[in-house]
Amino acid sequence: MASSPMSTWTLRLPADLARQLMTHLFPGDGDEHGAVIGATVVQTDRGSRLLARRLYLARDGIDYVAGQRGYRMLTPTFVRDRVLQCRNEGLAYLAVHCHGGTTSVGFSPADLASHERGYPALRDILGDGVVGGLVFTPQAVAGDLWLPGEGRVELDHALVASWPLHAMRAAPLPAPTTDLTYDRQSRLFGDRGQAILAGQKVGVIGVGGAGSLIVEYLARLGVGHLVIIDPDRIDRTNLPRVVGSRLSDARPWLTDPARPELLRALGTRLATPKVRVSRRVARQANPKIKIETLQDDVTRDDVALRLIDCDYLFLAADSMQARLVFNALVHQYLIPGVQVGAKVQVSRDGSVTDIFSVVRPVAPGFGCLWCNQLVNPAKLQEEALTAEQLRRQRYVQDENVHAPSVISLNAVAVAHAVDDYLLRVTGLLPVTYEPRWREFHPAAPAPLDRVRSQIPRKEEDCSECSDAGRLGLGTRRRLPTRS
Ligand SMILES: [Zn+2]
Ligand SMILES: [Zn+2]
């Protein structure tokens, strides 16, 4: 896709990178400081995203010095070296500095004059990449982006993918109009919060027991756009757990055990897809909601790519390959997400050994499923085998034996995951909040053991979540999909 000057341009910053940048720009001395961000450019249906991948801090007095025309400037050597680094990595070059002020910011005439003088040459060196300038206050950002060709656009907003999910603009948005439907909840997070939810595009991977509840909650909260992915159809055993499913969805007159094999197979093929049940549920809650349903597997490349312009991802499917793809989407495209699930572990003799629900929020660059060993390579290989190969190798236990599952266990995980999402996007979390992964063990012998929390590990050179790996790479690396 070609970059169009008409498209909306936004910037996404992983939490660590944003923290380093803001500490550098605002050390408390009230002075001006500078830096350069190298960013991957991703074109999507919802506009162009700049994904911050590299941060180069300019040292005061060495790289950032008294200006000839403006107050301060990056030295020509610093600029040249950074532009070349950006070119080598195929990144956009964004010069950054800070201004005084709080919730609004704009470029000075001297800033704009220096862009006019310098950016055409930088764009040439960069080999027709994006060149731009960003100016920050602690709460606002403005951007002047020069696109390949003649295009020149302003940055719409920057998003720090952290806790809370913090959007910065050149000036606060005007107060939105109120919708009476959401009166009770917008008393909690405000009309602005409600407007943020209406503008969100959220992906839900898997709409079984947990995912169907997620869809129900998000639709009722007023999230504007959902992408729902699940390959399966409803069967009779889904009815106790899949929200909105009806007996008729399972085609009971055909799938009844008394019917001949052929009819039962036909019934299974004709049963309602889970994604269609979810769409029905979401529409009932909010007739205006925009819904894309894919009755397909997220481990297929074209399916996974439908999620790259989402604002948030919920993973409620439990294959290793789905975990791997979700994990890569979060870090590669800087989209925060959460993995939810519930499990009842039963030993060989049939006794229950553990019951738990899990909520694992994953933010770009903040520990990942891979470096916490939640993607098991052996199981990953096993999943890649066909059903026939599996049978021959007798890798898995009898495929007709299913794990126990109960709606309330899913509801515990889902309620926490959706609460986290809501508080993150509407800005209700304090910036000092320290996220944890949580497990809920309702049958633990001691009350204190019922909720366990853990700070995820982060391997410094993780191939998935570090900037030596996928972090911020966008479409420049293939997702770990099958086809
Ligand atoms: Zn300035
Ligand atoms: Zn990792």
Short mmCIF file of C-alpha atoms and ligand atoms in Angstrom, two decimals:
data_model
loop_
_atom_site.label_atom_id
_atom_site.label_comp_id
_atom_site.label_asym_id
_atom_site.label_seq_id
_atom_site.Cartn_x
_atom_site.Cartn_y
_atom_site.Cartn_z
CA MET A 1 0.00 0.00 0.00
CA ALA A 2 1.32 3.45 -0.85
CA SER A 3 1.38 6.05 1.88
CA SER A 4 -1.33 8.58 1.28
CA PRO A 5 -1.11 12.11 2.65
CA MET A 6 -4.85 11.84 3.32
CA SER A 7 -4.41 9.04 5.83
CA THR A 8 -4.25 9.69 9.57
CA TRP A 9 -0.76 9.35 10.99
CA THR A 10 -0.21 8.12 14.53
CA LEU A 11 2.83 7.14 16.57
CA ARG A 12 3.07 4.22 19.02
CA LEU A 13 5.73 4.03 21.70
CA PRO A 14 6.58 0.95 23.79
CA ALA A 15 6.48 1.81 27.51
CA ASP A 16 10.24 1.50 28.14
CA LEU A 17 11.17 3.67 25.19
CA ALA A 18 8.60 6.31 26.18
CA ARG A 19 9.87 6.35 29.76
CA GLN A 20 13.49 6.85 28.63
CA LEU A 21 12.45 9.60 26.23
CA MET A 22 10.32 11.51 28.75
CA THR A 23 13.01 11.26 31.44
CA HIS A 24 15.52 12.67 28.98
CA LEU A 25 13.26 15.49 27.76
CA PHE A 26 11.96 16.49 31.19
CA PRO A 27 14.69 16.02 33.79
CA GLY A 28 13.23 18.90 35.80
CA ASP A 29 15.57 21.67 34.61
CA GLY A 30 12.93 23.36 32.41
CA ASP A 31 15.48 23.46 29.57
CA GLU A 32 15.24 22.15 26.02
CA HIS A 33 16.57 18.66 25.16
CA GLY A 34 16.66 16.62 21.99
CA ALA A 35 16.56 13.07 20.65
CA VAL A 36 15.81 11.06 17.53
CA ILE A 37 13.28 8.24 17.16
CA GLY A 38 13.65 5.62 14.41
CA ALA A 39 10.22 4.23 13.58
CA THR A 40 8.78 1.50 11.38
CA VAL A 41 5.99 2.67 9.08
CA VAL A 42 2.89 0.48 8.79
CA GLN A 43 0.02 1.31 6.43
CA THR A 44 -3.37 -0.02 7.52
CA ASP A 45 -7.03 0.45 6.66
CA ARG A 46 -7.32 2.78 9.62
CA GLY A 47 -4.38 5.00 8.70
CA SER A 48 -0.61 4.98 8.93
CA ARG A 49 1.17 3.98 12.11
CA LEU A 50 4.71 4.89 13.10
CA LEU A 51 6.06 2.21 15.44
CA ALA A 52 8.93 3.56 17.54
CA ARG A 53 11.74 1.00 17.42
CA ARG A 54 14.95 2.95 18.15
CA LEU A 55 15.63 5.85 20.50
CA TYR A 56 18.77 7.94 20.18
CA LEU A 57 19.22 10.43 23.00
CA ALA A 58 21.21 13.56 22.10
CA ARG A 59 23.74 14.49 24.78
CA ASP A 60 23.39 18.08 25.94
CA GLY A 61 26.28 20.26 24.78
CA ILE A 62 27.71 17.46 22.59
CA ASP A 63 24.94 16.35 20.22
CA TYR A 64 22.43 19.05 21.14
CA VAL A 65 24.03 22.49 21.07
CA ALA A 66 23.26 26.21 20.82
CA GLY A 67 21.49 26.84 17.49
CA GLN A 68 22.51 29.26 14.77
CA ARG A 69 18.92 30.28 14.11
CA GLY A 70 16.78 28.61 16.80
CA TYR A 71 17.56 28.11 20.50
CA ARG A 72 19.13 24.68 20.24
CA MET A 73 19.90 22.23 17.44
CA LEU A 74 21.09 18.69 16.83
CA THR A 75 24.65 18.75 15.51
CA PRO A 76 25.05 17.88 11.79
CA THR A 77 27.17 14.83 12.72
CA PHE A 78 24.53 13.46 15.09
CA VAL A 79 21.81 14.02 12.49
CA ARG A 80 23.83 12.39 9.69
CA ASP A 81 24.73 9.32 11.75
CA ARG A 82 21.15 8.80 12.93
CA VAL A 83 19.71 9.27 9.43
CA LEU A 84 22.13 6.63 8.13
CA GLN A 85 21.18 4.24 10.94
CA CYS A 86 17.51 4.78 10.13
CA ARG A 87 18.17 4.23 6.44
CA ASN A 88 20.05 0.99 7.13
CA GLU A 89 17.16 -0.33 9.20
CA GLY A 90 14.45 1.00 6.88
CA LEU A 91 13.05 3.30 9.57
CA ALA A 92 11.44 6.74 9.49
CA TYR A 93 13.62 9.47 11.04
CA LEU A 94 11.90 11.63 13.66
CA ALA A 95 13.77 14.50 15.35
CA VAL A 96 12.40 15.17 18.83
CA HIS A 97 12.62 18.12 21.21
CA CYS A 98 10.65 19.55 24.10
CA HIS A 99 8.82 22.78 24.78
CA GLY A 100 7.39 24.31 27.94
CA GLY A 101 3.66 24.01 28.59
CA THR A 102 1.37 21.18 29.60
CA THR A 103 -1.68 20.01 27.62
CA SER A 104 -1.04 21.87 24.32
CA VAL A 105 2.01 22.24 22.12
CA GLY A 106 2.99 23.49 18.67
CA PHE A 107 6.11 24.18 16.62
CA SER A 108 7.72 27.63 16.75
CA PRO A 109 8.34 29.56 13.50
CA ALA A 110 12.05 28.79 14.00
CA ASP A 111 11.25 25.05 14.25
CA LEU A 112 9.23 25.11 11.02
CA ALA A 113 11.90 27.12 9.19
CA SER A 114 14.51 24.54 10.16
CA HIS A 115 12.28 21.73 8.88
CA GLU A 116 12.00 23.59 5.53
CA ARG A 117 15.77 23.95 5.34
CA GLY A 118 16.76 20.49 6.46
CA TYR A 119 14.11 17.87 5.71
CA PRO A 120 14.29 17.73 1.88
CA ALA A 121 17.97 16.74 2.11
CA LEU A 122 17.31 14.20 4.89
CA ARG A 123 14.50 12.69 2.87
CA ASP A 124 16.95 12.22 -0.01
CA ILE A 125 19.54 10.49 2.20
CA LEU A 126 16.85 8.30 3.74
CA GLY A 127 15.98 7.01 0.28
CA ASP A 128 12.45 8.36 0.17
CA GLY A 129 11.49 7.43 3.69
CA VAL A 130 9.45 9.48 6.14
CA VAL A 131 11.26 12.37 7.85
CA GLY A 132 9.68 14.44 10.58
CA GLY A 133 9.87 16.42 13.74
CA LEU A 134 8.08 15.93 17.05
CA VAL A 135 7.73 18.45 19.86
CA PHE A 136 6.67 17.29 23.32
CA THR A 137 5.41 18.72 26.57
CA PRO A 138 4.92 16.24 29.45
CA GLN A 139 1.29 15.74 28.28
CA ALA A 140 1.14 16.78 24.62
CA VAL A 141 2.87 16.14 21.31
CA ALA A 142 2.72 17.70 17.85
CA GLY A 143 4.35 16.25 14.75
CA ASP A 144 5.28 17.58 11.31
CA LEU A 145 5.78 14.60 8.97
CA TRP A 146 7.29 14.83 5.49
CA LEU A 147 6.23 11.85 3.41
CA PRO A 148 7.95 10.47 0.32
CA GLY A 149 6.99 12.67 -2.64
CA GLU A 150 5.32 15.97 -1.83
CA GLY A 151 3.09 14.90 1.07
CA ARG A 152 3.34 16.61 4.42
CA VAL A 153 1.00 15.82 7.32
CA GLU A 154 0.53 16.54 10.99
CA LEU A 155 0.70 13.73 13.52
CA ASP A 156 -2.77 12.95 14.86
CA HIS A 157 -1.64 11.50 18.19
CA ALA A 158 0.99 9.43 19.93
CA LEU A 159 0.08 6.46 22.09
CA VAL A 160 2.23 5.13 24.91
CA ALA A 161 1.41 1.42 25.06
CA SER A 162 1.56 1.13 28.81
CA TRP A 163 -0.56 1.35 32.01
CA PRO A 164 -2.64 3.49 31.47
CA LEU A 165 -2.75 3.55 27.66
CA HIS A 166 -1.83 7.12 27.30
CA ALA A 167 -2.76 9.09 24.13
CA MET A 168 -1.01 12.44 23.61
CA ARG A 169 -2.13 15.12 21.12
CA ALA A 170 -1.26 18.66 20.14
CA ALA A 171 -4.28 19.88 22.12
CA PRO A 172 -7.07 18.20 24.13
CA LEU A 173 -9.99 16.94 22.04
CA PRO A 174 -13.28 18.86 22.42
CA ALA A 175 -15.72 17.27 24.84
CA PRO A 176 -17.85 14.68 23.00
CA THR A 177 -21.64 14.69 23.04
CA THR A 178 -23.31 12.37 25.49
CA ASP A 179 -25.28 9.24 24.65
CA LEU A 180 -27.95 8.48 27.25
CA THR A 181 -27.45 4.72 26.75
CA TYR A 182 -24.13 4.91 28.54
CA ASP A 183 -25.21 7.27 31.29
CA ARG A 184 -24.47 4.90 34.18
CA GLN A 185 -21.01 3.80 33.11
CA SER A 186 -19.89 7.20 31.81
CA ARG A 187 -20.53 8.42 35.35
CA LEU A 188 -17.44 6.33 36.08
CA PHE A 189 -15.15 7.07 33.16
CA GLY A 190 -16.70 10.18 31.67
CA ASP A 191 -18.03 11.07 28.22
CA ARG A 192 -14.41 11.25 27.03
CA GLY A 193 -13.83 7.71 28.24
CA GLN A 194 -17.00 6.58 26.49
CA ALA A 195 -15.88 8.31 23.27
CA ILE A 196 -12.51 6.52 23.50
CA LEU A 197 -14.30 3.15 23.74
CA ALA A 198 -16.50 4.03 20.75
CA GLY A 199 -13.35 4.75 18.73
CA GLN A 200 -11.63 1.47 19.65
CA LYS A 201 -11.03 -1.50 17.40
CA VAL A 202 -10.50 -4.63 19.47
CA GLY A 203 -9.55 -8.13 18.33
CA VAL A 204 -10.91 -11.22 20.10
CA ILE A 205 -9.10 -14.44 19.23
CA GLY A 206 -11.27 -17.42 20.13
CA VAL A 207 -14.95 -17.10 21.09
CA GLY A 208 -15.52 -20.22 23.11
CA GLY A 209 -16.18 -20.14 26.85
CA ALA A 210 -13.95 -17.15 27.63
CA GLY A 211 -14.01 -15.28 24.31
CA SER A 212 -17.81 -15.24 24.04
CA LEU A 213 -17.99 -13.50 27.43
CA ILE A 214 -15.34 -11.00 26.31
CA VAL A 215 -17.44 -10.13 23.25
CA GLU A 216 -20.54 -9.70 25.41
CA TYR A 217 -18.73 -7.36 27.83
CA LEU A 218 -16.99 -5.28 25.15
CA ALA A 219 -20.17 -4.82 23.13
CA ARG A 220 -22.13 -3.70 26.19
CA LEU A 221 -19.35 -1.32 27.21
CA GLY A 222 -19.75 0.44 23.87
CA VAL A 223 -16.53 -0.60 22.10
CA GLY A 224 -17.10 0.58 18.51
CA HIS A 225 -15.43 -2.10 16.39
CA LEU A 226 -14.69 -5.78 17.02
CA VAL A 227 -12.74 -8.32 15.00
CA ILE A 228 -13.78 -11.81 16.06
CA ILE A 229 -11.83 -14.90 15.03
CA ASP A 230 -12.72 -18.56 15.63
CA PRO A 231 -12.79 -21.55 13.27
CA ASP A 232 -15.28 -23.69 15.23
CA ARG A 233 -19.00 -24.34 15.15
CA ILE A 234 -21.34 -24.77 18.09
CA ASP A 235 -21.90 -28.25 19.42
CA ARG A 236 -24.19 -29.37 22.21
CA THR A 237 -21.40 -29.35 24.81
CA ASN A 238 -20.80 -25.62 24.20
CA LEU A 239 -24.24 -24.59 25.48
CA PRO A 240 -23.30 -24.32 29.17
CA ARG A 241 -20.42 -21.96 28.37
CA VAL A 242 -20.72 -20.11 25.08
CA VAL A 243 -22.68 -16.91 25.72
CA GLY A 244 -25.65 -16.51 23.38
CA SER A 245 -25.57 -20.08 22.05
CA ARG A 246 -28.92 -21.88 21.67
CA LEU A 247 -29.68 -25.54 21.36
CA SER A 248 -30.85 -24.94 17.77
CA ASP A 249 -27.33 -23.69 16.89
CA ALA A 250 -26.07 -27.23 17.50
CA ARG A 251 -28.65 -28.72 15.02
CA PRO A 252 -29.86 -31.23 17.64
CA TRP A 253 -32.31 -33.01 15.33
CA LEU A 254 -29.39 -34.06 13.14
CA THR A 255 -26.62 -34.49 15.69
CA ASP A 256 -28.66 -36.62 18.10
CA PRO A 257 -26.62 -39.77 18.94
CA ALA A 258 -29.54 -41.91 17.70
CA ARG A 259 -29.14 -40.59 14.13
CA PRO A 260 -27.04 -42.39 11.54
CA GLU A 261 -23.41 -41.34 11.30
CA LEU A 262 -23.96 -39.59 7.96
CA LEU A 263 -26.72 -37.34 9.32
CA ARG A 264 -24.70 -36.50 12.39
CA ALA A 265 -21.75 -35.47 10.23
CA LEU A 266 -24.07 -33.27 8.19
CA GLY A 267 -25.47 -31.70 11.37
CA THR A 268 -21.98 -30.94 12.61
CA ARG A 269 -21.19 -29.26 9.28
CA LEU A 270 -24.40 -27.20 9.40
CA ALA A 271 -24.09 -26.08 13.03
CA THR A 272 -23.81 -22.33 13.63
CA PRO A 273 -20.24 -20.98 13.62
CA LYS A 274 -19.20 -19.57 17.00
CA VAL A 275 -18.33 -16.23 15.38
CA ARG A 276 -21.91 -15.90 14.16
CA VAL A 277 -23.26 -16.45 17.67
CA SER A 278 -20.87 -13.76 18.92
CA ARG A 279 -22.03 -11.35 16.25
CA ARG A 280 -25.63 -11.95 17.28
CA VAL A 281 -24.78 -11.25 20.92
CA ALA A 282 -22.81 -8.10 20.14
CA ARG A 283 -25.53 -6.70 17.87
CA GLN A 284 -28.19 -7.26 20.50
CA ALA A 285 -26.13 -5.23 22.95
CA ASN A 286 -25.25 -2.49 20.49
CA PRO A 287 -26.95 -2.35 17.06
CA LYS A 288 -24.43 0.26 15.88
CA ILE A 289 -21.33 -1.84 16.59
CA LYS A 290 -19.04 -2.61 13.66
CA ILE A 291 -18.14 -6.30 13.55
CA GLU A 292 -15.80 -8.30 11.38
CA THR A 293 -16.11 -12.04 11.86
CA LEU A 294 -13.61 -14.55 10.54
CA GLN A 295 -14.56 -18.19 10.81
CA ASP A 296 -10.95 -19.12 10.51
CA ASP A 297 -7.74 -19.78 12.38
CA VAL A 298 -5.57 -16.90 13.64
CA THR A 299 -2.49 -18.96 12.79
CA ARG A 300 -3.16 -18.29 9.09
CA ASP A 301 -1.22 -15.30 7.84
CA ASP A 302 -4.07 -13.46 6.10
CA VAL A 303 -6.25 -13.86 9.21
CA ALA A 304 -3.60 -12.61 11.65
CA LEU A 305 -2.91 -9.59 9.43
CA ARG A 306 -6.52 -8.47 9.92
CA LEU A 307 -5.55 -7.60 13.49
CA ILE A 308 -2.60 -5.28 12.88
CA ASP A 309 -4.57 -2.03 13.21
CA CYS A 310 -6.39 -3.07 16.38
CA ASP A 311 -6.02 -1.05 19.56
CA TYR A 312 -6.11 -4.05 21.87
CA LEU A 313 -6.12 -7.84 21.60
CA PHE A 314 -7.78 -10.51 23.72
CA LEU A 315 -6.38 -14.03 23.35
CA ALA A 316 -8.92 -16.62 24.45
CA ALA A 317 -7.77 -19.53 22.30
CA ASP A 318 -5.43 -22.04 23.77
CA SER A 319 -3.23 -23.45 21.06
CA MET A 320 0.51 -22.83 21.30
CA GLN A 321 0.53 -21.49 17.75
CA ALA A 322 -2.22 -18.97 18.61
CA ARG A 323 -0.15 -17.85 21.62
CA LEU A 324 2.88 -17.42 19.39
CA VAL A 325 0.97 -15.35 16.82
CA PHE A 326 -0.73 -13.19 19.48
CA ASN A 327 2.60 -12.61 21.23
CA ALA A 328 4.23 -11.54 17.96
CA LEU A 329 1.32 -9.19 17.09
CA VAL A 330 1.64 -7.44 20.47
CA HIS A 331 5.36 -6.77 20.19
CA GLN A 332 5.79 -6.42 16.45
CA TYR A 333 2.85 -4.02 15.98
CA LEU A 334 2.93 -2.45 19.47
CA ILE A 335 -0.64 -3.48 20.28
CA PRO A 336 -1.22 -4.25 23.96
CA GLY A 337 -3.22 -7.34 24.77
CA VAL A 338 -4.10 -9.96 27.34
CA GLN A 339 -4.21 -13.72 27.44
CA VAL A 340 -7.08 -15.22 29.43
CA GLY A 341 -7.98 -18.77 30.22
CA ALA A 342 -9.20 -21.26 32.76
CA LYS A 343 -8.02 -24.79 33.40
CA VAL A 344 -9.06 -27.78 35.44
CA GLN A 345 -6.21 -30.23 35.76
CA VAL A 346 -7.12 -33.85 36.22
CA SER A 347 -4.60 -36.58 36.97
CA ARG A 348 -4.53 -40.01 35.31
CA ASP A 349 -6.65 -41.55 38.07
CA GLY A 350 -9.33 -38.91 37.49
CA SER A 351 -8.79 -36.78 40.60
CA VAL A 352 -8.76 -33.00 40.26
CA THR A 353 -5.27 -31.64 40.97
CA ASP A 354 -5.79 -27.94 40.27
CA ILE A 355 -8.46 -25.45 39.23
CA PHE A 356 -7.45 -22.02 38.06
CA SER A 357 -8.10 -18.99 35.87
CA VAL A 358 -5.31 -16.86 34.41
CA VAL A 359 -5.03 -13.26 33.27
CA ARG A 360 -1.76 -12.32 31.59
CA PRO A 361 -1.64 -8.75 30.31
CA VAL A 362 1.08 -8.36 27.69
CA ALA A 363 2.33 -4.92 26.69
CA PRO A 364 4.91 -4.29 23.97
CA GLY A 365 8.37 -4.85 25.39
CA PHE A 366 7.05 -5.88 28.82
CA GLY A 367 7.93 -9.56 29.25
CA CYS A 368 6.19 -11.98 26.91
CA LEU A 369 4.60 -15.40 26.66
CA TRP A 370 7.72 -16.68 24.91
CA CYS A 371 10.35 -15.53 27.43
CA ASN A 372 8.12 -16.78 30.25
CA GLN A 373 8.09 -20.25 28.67
CA LEU A 374 4.37 -20.21 28.00
CA VAL A 375 4.96 -21.26 24.41
CA ASN A 376 6.02 -24.90 24.55
CA PRO A 377 8.09 -25.83 21.47
CA ALA A 378 7.25 -29.54 21.77
CA LYS A 379 3.53 -28.83 21.81
CA LEU A 380 4.00 -26.35 18.98
CA GLN A 381 5.47 -29.14 16.85
CA GLU A 382 2.73 -31.50 17.88
CA GLU A 383 0.09 -28.98 16.73
CA ALA A 384 1.74 -28.72 13.33
CA LEU A 385 1.04 -32.39 12.65
CA THR A 386 -2.09 -33.46 10.84
CA ALA A 387 -4.72 -35.51 12.67
CA GLU A 388 -3.52 -38.59 10.79
CA GLN A 389 0.13 -38.00 11.72
CA LEU A 390 -0.92 -37.48 15.31
CA ARG A 391 -2.76 -40.77 15.39
CA ARG A 392 0.17 -42.60 13.88
CA GLN A 393 2.67 -41.12 16.30
CA ARG A 394 0.27 -41.56 19.24
CA TYR A 395 1.49 -38.28 20.67
CA VAL A 396 -1.68 -37.22 22.38
CA GLN A 397 -4.11 -38.93 24.64
CA ASP A 398 -7.48 -40.01 23.29
CA GLU A 399 -8.87 -37.02 21.38
CA ASN A 400 -12.36 -37.86 22.62
CA VAL A 401 -11.38 -37.07 26.19
CA HIS A 402 -11.98 -33.38 26.79
CA ALA A 403 -10.77 -31.23 29.65
CA PRO A 404 -13.38 -30.05 32.15
CA SER A 405 -14.54 -26.45 31.74
CA VAL A 406 -17.02 -24.25 33.62
CA ILE A 407 -18.43 -20.83 32.76
CA SER A 408 -17.75 -19.22 36.15
CA LEU A 409 -14.04 -20.04 35.93
CA ASN A 410 -13.91 -18.30 32.56
CA ALA A 411 -15.94 -15.39 33.93
CA VAL A 412 -13.37 -14.73 36.69
CA ALA A 413 -10.52 -14.40 34.20
CA VAL A 414 -12.60 -12.43 31.70
CA ALA A 415 -13.93 -9.95 34.26
CA HIS A 416 -10.38 -9.11 35.36
CA ALA A 417 -9.07 -8.89 31.81
CA VAL A 418 -11.90 -6.60 30.65
CA ASP A 419 -11.58 -4.45 33.80
CA ASP A 420 -7.87 -4.04 33.04
CA TYR A 421 -8.67 -3.05 29.48
CA LEU A 422 -11.34 -0.56 30.53
CA LEU A 423 -9.19 1.12 33.15
CA ARG A 424 -6.18 1.22 30.81
CA VAL A 425 -7.93 2.84 27.85
CA THR A 426 -10.06 5.31 29.79
CA GLY A 427 -7.06 6.54 31.77
CA LEU A 428 -8.41 5.48 35.17
CA LEU A 429 -5.23 3.70 36.20
CA PRO A 430 -2.57 5.74 37.95
CA VAL A 431 0.62 6.01 35.87
CA THR A 432 2.49 4.38 38.75
CA TYR A 433 0.43 1.17 38.47
CA GLU A 434 2.64 -1.90 38.30
CA PRO A 435 1.05 -4.68 36.24
CA ARG A 436 1.14 -8.32 37.28
CA TRP A 437 0.10 -11.60 35.80
CA ARG A 438 -2.59 -13.17 37.98
CA GLU A 439 -3.84 -16.67 38.69
CA PHE A 440 -7.04 -17.37 40.60
CA HIS A 441 -7.23 -20.70 42.42
CA PRO A 442 -10.75 -20.99 43.85
CA ALA A 443 -10.02 -24.34 45.52
CA ALA A 444 -6.75 -23.34 47.20
CA PRO A 445 -6.62 -24.46 50.85
CA ALA A 446 -5.64 -21.03 52.19
CA PRO A 447 -7.47 -17.79 51.27
CA LEU A 448 -4.19 -16.03 50.54
CA ASP A 449 -3.27 -18.67 47.97
CA ARG A 450 -6.43 -18.07 45.98
CA VAL A 451 -4.98 -15.08 44.15
CA ARG A 452 -1.38 -15.38 43.03
CA SER A 453 0.42 -12.67 41.16
CA GLN A 454 3.70 -12.55 39.36
CA ILE A 455 5.81 -10.02 37.52
CA PRO A 456 6.58 -11.61 34.15
CA ARG A 457 10.22 -12.22 33.35
CA LYS A 458 11.79 -10.32 30.50
CA GLU A 459 14.76 -11.82 28.71
CA GLU A 460 17.03 -8.99 27.57
CA ASP A 461 17.60 -10.40 24.09
CA CYS A 462 14.27 -12.17 23.62
CA SER A 463 13.66 -12.83 19.92
CA GLU A 464 10.04 -11.74 20.37
CA CYS A 465 9.75 -8.84 22.82
CA SER A 466 13.16 -7.11 22.76
CA ASP A 467 14.38 -4.53 20.29
CA ALA A 468 16.92 -7.11 19.12
CA GLY A 469 13.82 -9.09 18.12
CA ARG A 470 10.39 -8.25 16.78
CA LEU A 471 9.70 -5.15 18.86
CA GLY A 472 8.22 -2.48 16.58
CA LEU A 473 9.15 -4.27 13.34
CA GLY A 474 5.65 -4.12 11.83
CA THR A 475 5.26 -5.65 8.38
CA ARG A 476 9.03 -5.85 8.03
CA ARG A 477 8.98 -9.31 9.58
CA ARG A 478 6.64 -12.15 8.83
CA LEU A 479 4.35 -13.22 11.66
CA PRO A 480 4.95 -16.77 12.99
CA THR A 481 1.95 -18.06 11.05
CA ARG A 482 1.57 -21.33 9.15
CA SER A 483 0.56 -20.20 5.70
ZN ZN B 1 10.95 24.13 19.28
ZN ZN B 2 10.04 -12.03 25.40
#
